[in-house]
DNA sequence: CTTTGTCTTGAACATTTGTTTAATACATCT
DNA sequence: AGATGTATTAAACAAATGTTCAAGACAAAG
């Protein structure tokens, strides 16, 4: 019984390579031979360790998707006040996405290709619904406390996600339209963090808070 | 010389089928044989009329992309006041996208797979830069006229696009998280039109306009 | 009717690709 | 050292796929 010292390291290497190739080429475009080359192993080894392309893809995708959901729930789950939470989410979202710019397209494409996988994953973990429920409850109580307006949680959730994720999905178009290179665009997105948070927060502020603004405004003018 | 009456109709049929298959499966996932079946023709005919898969794809993609750019520029190009323009853009964008829900993913995926095509297309038409320039100029003049704040055009442009397009890209995830079916989600997106426009407009309103709000607010309370 | 040029069809081809198999290497245990 | 079971490699396979080719169909022109 061979206990090769680097069996796990080889499997990790294959996973790492698979991750890279699947993310950049998608499921259909990825080639097992390319993954093997990228991992520096004989291409039969990929199927030896992971049985099939489909299975390997599932492992890679589930891992990526799980990490995203966990990150999201860890931010949304705690009991930080809503405005701070929004700033945190926006900041962390944009930073995280910029670290791995191709993941959003990868996720979106794969979920379009195979929406069934999502149902299994979401249903089996009950995770993201909980995330949303937590946020909804917080909105309810902060509304009752008079901190924010009576906003639709779905709209709020979607707005935050849209403003953070879309600019990364649309990077190629955006760079062309705005005549920016990768570096400039990335810099711009980072600078956008404050703007997006302000944008969201100002849209949900309750008239009570606005009253303060108004007092301020009247005093100044 | 055979002048078959339905030559153009067959070519149109192939294009229509190609459009459908490419959009739902992507370039890599699409099969020429499937396109032929969908069009109801012998599969050799596809290559006879369109030479290669790559060429057929280019025709389909360019057509779709051109139409989007034209639609966009026709709205942004005219001299409607900025607030009306925003309402128009949001409304038309959401309506158009709902008609063909799979196009956004198709575009995003393809541009990630092959960003070079975009450069050729944008550079050859000078279209979308013009669109953006027009909008920028309008923002400038409306800022000087005191209608809106001194907003960054890139941010404004991205915010509008994000809020309209992302919810459609993320439909599978959104429906799972929010526990909505296709019909419910579509209804929700339509109802979102006003919210999104209000959201954007309120964020760029100049303090002058806010003064009116304030007067209103004081009178009421 | 024959010719001509285009359209259509079915078969064939070369390549690619995921998967399987058989042989070999090799570490560990007896 | 020999047996055992796992890891690795190279070869082979079958299915799929984009493309090409040769033969036939068919309408229009001569």
mmCIF file of C-alpha atoms in Angstrom, chain A:
data_model
loop_
_atom_site.group_PDB
_atom_site.id
_atom_site.type_symbol
_atom_site.label_atom_id
_atom_site.label_comp_id
_atom_site.label_asym_id
_atom_site.label_seq_id
_atom_site.Cartn_x
_atom_site.Cartn_y
_atom_site.Cartn_z
ATOM 1 C CA UNK A 1 0.000 0.000 0.000
ATOM 2 C CA UNK A 2 1.701 3.019 -1.270
ATOM 3 C CA UNK A 3 1.488 6.072 0.880
ATOM 4 C CA UNK A 4 3.025 8.598 -1.431
ATOM 5 C CA UNK A 5 4.037 11.653 0.507
ATOM 6 C CA UNK A 6 2.753 14.051 -2.130
ATOM 7 C CA UNK A 7 -0.562 12.506 -3.019
ATOM 8 C CA UNK A 8 -2.474 15.310 -1.369
ATOM 9 C CA UNK A 9 -0.163 17.866 -2.869
ATOM 10 C CA UNK A 10 -0.820 16.466 -6.335
ATOM 11 C CA UNK A 11 -4.540 16.508 -5.770
ATOM 12 C CA UNK A 12 -4.298 20.077 -4.557
ATOM 13 C CA UNK A 13 -2.256 20.936 -7.616
ATOM 14 C CA UNK A 14 -4.920 19.455 -9.861
ATOM 15 C CA UNK A 15 -7.669 21.347 -8.058
ATOM 16 C CA UNK A 16 -5.714 24.570 -8.304
ATOM 17 C CA UNK A 17 -5.168 24.066 -12.015
ATOM 18 C CA UNK A 18 -8.775 23.044 -12.566
ATOM 19 C CA UNK A 19 -9.931 26.157 -10.771
ATOM 20 C CA UNK A 20 -7.801 28.321 -12.976
ATOM 21 C CA UNK A 21 -8.795 26.684 -16.254
ATOM 22 C CA UNK A 22 -12.504 26.360 -15.452
ATOM 23 C CA UNK A 23 -12.709 29.977 -14.345
ATOM 24 C CA UNK A 24 -11.021 31.332 -17.426
ATOM 25 C CA UNK A 25 -12.573 28.982 -20.011
ATOM 26 C CA UNK A 26 -15.864 27.882 -18.474
ATOM 27 C CA UNK A 27 -17.038 24.282 -18.293
ATOM 28 C CA UNK A 28 -17.442 23.729 -22.024
ATOM 29 C CA UNK A 29 -14.247 25.524 -22.964
ATOM 30 C CA UNK A 30 -12.062 23.809 -20.375
ATOM 31 C CA UNK A 31 -9.983 20.783 -21.413
ATOM 32 C CA UNK A 32 -8.844 18.057 -19.066
ATOM 33 C CA UNK A 33 -5.524 17.941 -20.905
ATOM 34 C CA UNK A 34 -5.039 21.638 -20.269
ATOM 35 C CA UNK A 35 -5.778 21.210 -16.587
ATOM 36 C CA UNK A 36 -3.237 18.391 -16.387
ATOM 37 C CA UNK A 37 -0.588 20.440 -18.173
ATOM 38 C CA UNK A 38 -1.286 23.399 -15.907
ATOM 39 C CA UNK A 39 -0.921 21.122 -12.887
ATOM 40 C CA UNK A 40 2.191 19.523 -14.343
ATOM 41 C CA UNK A 41 0.882 15.973 -14.249
ATOM 42 C CA UNK A 42 0.049 13.243 -16.714
ATOM 43 C CA UNK A 43 -3.449 13.859 -17.985
ATOM 44 C CA UNK A 44 -4.748 10.426 -16.989
ATOM 45 C CA UNK A 45 -4.081 11.353 -13.394
ATOM 46 C CA UNK A 46 -6.863 13.894 -13.445
ATOM 47 C CA UNK A 47 -9.495 11.265 -14.072
ATOM 48 C CA UNK A 48 -7.739 8.805 -11.778
ATOM 49 C CA UNK A 49 -8.094 11.178 -8.850
ATOM 50 C CA UNK A 50 -11.360 12.865 -9.758
ATOM 51 C CA UNK A 51 -13.233 10.321 -11.923
ATOM 52 C CA UNK A 52 -14.724 12.748 -14.439
ATOM 53 C CA UNK A 53 -14.660 16.287 -15.754
ATOM 54 C CA UNK A 54 -18.136 16.821 -14.410
ATOM 55 C CA UNK A 55 -17.195 15.714 -10.920
ATOM 56 C CA UNK A 56 -14.043 17.813 -10.903
ATOM 57 C CA UNK A 57 -16.020 20.830 -12.014
ATOM 58 C CA UNK A 58 -18.614 20.276 -9.308
ATOM 59 C CA UNK A 59 -15.899 20.187 -6.642
ATOM 60 C CA UNK A 60 -14.330 23.397 -7.920
ATOM 61 C CA UNK A 61 -17.595 25.245 -8.365
ATOM 62 C CA UNK A 62 -19.109 24.215 -5.051
ATOM 63 C CA UNK A 63 -15.980 25.275 -3.234
ATOM 64 C CA UNK A 64 -15.965 28.722 -4.831
ATOM 65 C CA UNK A 65 -19.667 29.228 -4.325
ATOM 66 C CA UNK A 66 -19.595 28.070 -0.722
ATOM 67 C CA UNK A 67 -16.830 30.485 0.139
ATOM 68 C CA UNK A 68 -18.795 33.373 -1.312
ATOM 69 C CA UNK A 69 -21.943 32.468 0.591
ATOM 70 C CA UNK A 70 -20.019 32.039 3.826
ATOM 71 C CA UNK A 71 -18.281 35.368 3.442
ATOM 72 C CA UNK A 72 -21.569 37.047 2.707
ATOM 73 C CA UNK A 73 -23.371 35.482 5.644
ATOM 74 C CA UNK A 74 -20.546 36.294 8.035
ATOM 75 C CA UNK A 75 -20.933 39.983 7.214
ATOM 76 C CA UNK A 76 -24.679 40.129 7.010
ATOM 77 C CA UNK A 77 -25.161 37.791 9.915
ATOM 78 C CA UNK A 78 -23.767 39.803 12.790
ATOM 79 C CA UNK A 79 -25.576 42.617 14.551
ATOM 80 C CA UNK A 80 -23.685 45.665 13.316
ATOM 81 C CA UNK A 81 -25.909 48.714 12.778
ATOM 82 C CA UNK A 82 -27.300 48.850 9.262
ATOM 83 C CA UNK A 83 -25.306 51.798 7.949
ATOM 84 C CA UNK A 84 -21.992 50.365 9.130
ATOM 85 C CA UNK A 85 -22.963 47.032 7.740
ATOM 86 C CA UNK A 86 -23.639 48.518 4.342
ATOM 87 C CA UNK A 87 -20.254 50.227 4.290
ATOM 88 C CA UNK A 88 -18.606 46.968 5.309
ATOM 89 C CA UNK A 89 -20.415 44.913 2.703
ATOM 90 C CA UNK A 90 -19.657 47.314 -0.098
ATOM 91 C CA UNK A 91 -16.023 47.644 0.832
ATOM 92 C CA UNK A 92 -15.402 43.966 1.305
ATOM 93 C CA UNK A 93 -17.390 43.011 -1.747
ATOM 94 C CA UNK A 94 -15.456 45.267 -4.065
ATOM 95 C CA UNK A 95 -12.108 44.321 -2.563
ATOM 96 C CA UNK A 96 -12.847 40.609 -2.736
ATOM 97 C CA UNK A 97 -14.085 40.766 -6.299
ATOM 98 C CA UNK A 98 -11.052 42.724 -7.415
ATOM 99 C CA UNK A 99 -8.795 39.981 -6.052
ATOM 100 C CA UNK A 100 -10.366 37.443 -8.383
ATOM 101 C CA UNK A 101 -11.860 39.415 -11.207
ATOM 102 C CA UNK A 102 -12.996 36.471 -13.297
ATOM 103 C CA UNK A 103 -15.095 34.752 -10.677
ATOM 104 C CA UNK A 104 -18.282 36.788 -11.162
ATOM 105 C CA UNK A 105 -18.475 35.956 -14.863
ATOM 106 C CA UNK A 106 -17.689 32.350 -14.046
ATOM 107 C CA UNK A 107 -20.524 32.132 -11.535
ATOM 108 C CA UNK A 108 -23.044 33.932 -13.693
ATOM 109 C CA UNK A 109 -22.224 31.845 -16.759
ATOM 110 C CA UNK A 110 -22.357 28.565 -14.919
ATOM 111 C CA UNK A 111 -25.636 29.329 -13.212
ATOM 112 C CA UNK A 112 -27.132 30.197 -16.585
ATOM 113 C CA UNK A 113 -25.826 26.934 -18.033
ATOM 114 C CA UNK A 114 -27.017 24.817 -15.157
ATOM 115 C CA UNK A 115 -29.496 26.435 -12.772
ATOM 116 C CA UNK A 116 -30.329 23.071 -11.217
ATOM 117 C CA UNK A 117 -27.054 22.915 -9.369
ATOM 118 C CA UNK A 118 -27.968 26.113 -7.557
ATOM 119 C CA UNK A 119 -31.235 24.750 -6.262
ATOM 120 C CA UNK A 120 -29.491 21.705 -4.839
ATOM 121 C CA UNK A 121 -26.827 23.816 -3.232
ATOM 122 C CA UNK A 122 -29.083 26.483 -1.802
ATOM 123 C CA UNK A 123 -31.679 24.017 -0.638
ATOM 124 C CA UNK A 124 -29.118 21.702 0.922
ATOM 125 C CA UNK A 125 -27.481 24.451 2.933
ATOM 126 C CA UNK A 126 -30.359 26.812 3.707
ATOM 127 C CA UNK A 127 -27.628 29.340 3.863
ATOM 128 C CA UNK A 128 -28.432 32.249 1.618
ATOM 129 C CA UNK A 129 -32.091 32.342 2.565
ATOM 130 C CA UNK A 130 -30.994 32.712 6.150
ATOM 131 C CA UNK A 131 -28.704 35.520 5.118
ATOM 132 C CA UNK A 132 -31.577 37.290 3.491
ATOM 133 C CA UNK A 133 -33.922 36.600 6.398
ATOM 134 C CA UNK A 134 -31.409 38.070 8.827
ATOM 135 C CA UNK A 135 -31.097 41.208 6.739
ATOM 136 C CA UNK A 136 -34.864 41.507 6.379
ATOM 137 C CA UNK A 137 -35.350 41.287 10.119
ATOM 138 C CA UNK A 138 -32.729 43.909 10.737
ATOM 139 C CA UNK A 139 -34.371 46.232 8.227
ATOM 140 C CA UNK A 140 -37.686 45.717 9.942
ATOM 141 C CA UNK A 141 -36.368 46.578 13.376
ATOM 142 C CA UNK A 142 -34.311 49.539 12.165
ATOM 143 C CA UNK A 143 -37.377 50.809 10.371
ATOM 144 C CA UNK A 144 -39.426 50.528 13.530
ATOM 145 C CA UNK A 145 -36.626 52.296 15.406
ATOM 146 C CA UNK A 146 -36.939 55.131 12.904
ATOM 147 C CA UNK A 147 -33.427 54.824 11.549
ATOM 148 C CA UNK A 148 -34.342 53.991 7.981
ATOM 149 C CA UNK A 149 -37.339 54.263 5.718
ATOM 150 C CA UNK A 150 -39.630 51.313 5.134
ATOM 151 C CA UNK A 151 -37.583 49.917 2.277
ATOM 152 C CA UNK A 152 -38.156 46.718 0.384
ATOM 153 C CA UNK A 153 -35.381 44.345 1.493
ATOM 154 C CA UNK A 154 -35.230 42.700 -1.926
ATOM 155 C CA UNK A 155 -34.650 46.044 -3.586
ATOM 156 C CA UNK A 156 -31.991 47.004 -1.085
ATOM 157 C CA UNK A 157 -30.213 43.682 -1.398
ATOM 158 C CA UNK A 158 -30.319 43.801 -5.173
ATOM 159 C CA UNK A 159 -29.150 47.393 -5.320
ATOM 160 C CA UNK A 160 -26.103 46.717 -3.204
ATOM 161 C CA UNK A 161 -25.172 43.612 -5.140
ATOM 162 C CA UNK A 162 -25.757 45.310 -8.479
ATOM 163 C CA UNK A 163 -23.602 48.328 -7.745
ATOM 164 C CA UNK A 164 -20.745 46.205 -6.468
ATOM 165 C CA UNK A 165 -20.725 43.268 -8.851
ATOM 166 C CA UNK A 166 -21.892 44.575 -12.206
ATOM 167 C CA UNK A 167 -18.968 46.949 -12.805
ATOM 168 C CA UNK A 168 -16.676 43.939 -12.568
ATOM 169 C CA UNK A 169 -18.781 41.772 -14.840
ATOM 170 C CA UNK A 170 -18.893 44.504 -17.441
ATOM 171 C CA UNK A 171 -15.249 45.407 -17.178
ATOM 172 C CA UNK A 172 -14.390 44.853 -20.861
ATOM 173 C CA UNK A 173 -17.259 47.036 -22.092
ATOM 174 C CA UNK A 174 -16.696 49.645 -19.427
ATOM 175 C CA UNK A 175 -13.013 49.968 -20.197
ATOM 176 C CA UNK A 176 -13.776 50.424 -23.869
ATOM 177 C CA UNK A 177 -16.544 52.958 -23.353
ATOM 178 C CA UNK A 178 -14.657 54.993 -20.796
ATOM 179 C CA UNK A 179 -11.272 54.558 -22.472
ATOM 180 C CA UNK A 180 -9.569 53.169 -19.385
ATOM 181 C CA UNK A 181 -6.967 50.453 -19.051
ATOM 182 C CA UNK A 182 -7.117 47.668 -16.444
ATOM 183 C CA UNK A 183 -5.104 49.606 -13.897
ATOM 184 C CA UNK A 184 -7.123 52.793 -14.220
ATOM 185 C CA UNK A 185 -10.392 50.935 -14.044
ATOM 186 C CA UNK A 186 -9.350 49.032 -10.935
ATOM 187 C CA UNK A 187 -8.290 52.263 -9.281
ATOM 188 C CA UNK A 188 -11.610 53.796 -10.171
ATOM 189 C CA UNK A 189 -13.543 50.880 -8.712
ATOM 190 C CA UNK A 190 -11.672 51.156 -5.440
ATOM 191 C CA UNK A 191 -12.401 54.837 -5.270
ATOM 192 C CA UNK A 192 -16.035 54.001 -5.886
ATOM 193 C CA UNK A 193 -16.427 52.206 -2.578
ATOM 194 C CA UNK A 194 -17.345 55.312 -0.617
ATOM 195 C CA UNK A 195 -19.618 56.622 -3.342
ATOM 196 C CA UNK A 196 -21.615 53.428 -3.579
ATOM 197 C CA UNK A 197 -22.081 53.200 0.186
ATOM 198 C CA UNK A 198 -23.127 56.864 0.407
ATOM 199 C CA UNK A 199 -25.443 56.309 -2.517
ATOM 200 C CA UNK A 200 -27.219 53.407 -0.838
ATOM 201 C CA UNK A 201 -27.324 54.896 2.633
ATOM 202 C CA UNK A 202 -28.705 58.230 1.514
ATOM 203 C CA UNK A 203 -31.471 56.433 -0.326
ATOM 204 C CA UNK A 204 -32.739 54.632 2.770
ATOM 205 C CA UNK A 205 -32.266 57.318 5.366
ATOM 206 C CA UNK A 206 -35.434 58.120 7.246
ATOM 207 C CA UNK A 207 -36.938 61.627 7.127
ATOM 208 C CA UNK A 208 -35.867 61.888 10.757
ATOM 209 C CA UNK A 209 -32.257 61.795 9.705
ATOM 210 C CA UNK A 210 -33.106 64.095 6.872
ATOM 211 C CA UNK A 211 -34.545 66.498 9.431
ATOM 212 C CA UNK A 212 -31.060 66.775 10.875
ATOM 213 C CA UNK A 213 -29.733 67.452 7.428
ATOM 214 C CA UNK A 214 -32.363 70.068 6.947
ATOM 215 C CA UNK A 215 -31.559 71.821 10.217
ATOM 216 C CA UNK A 216 -27.955 71.729 9.179
ATOM 217 C CA UNK A 217 -28.850 73.080 5.779
ATOM 218 C CA UNK A 218 -30.948 75.904 7.161
ATOM 219 C CA UNK A 219 -28.257 76.900 9.632
ATOM 220 C CA UNK A 220 -25.653 77.079 6.923
ATOM 221 C CA UNK A 221 -27.758 79.057 4.513
#
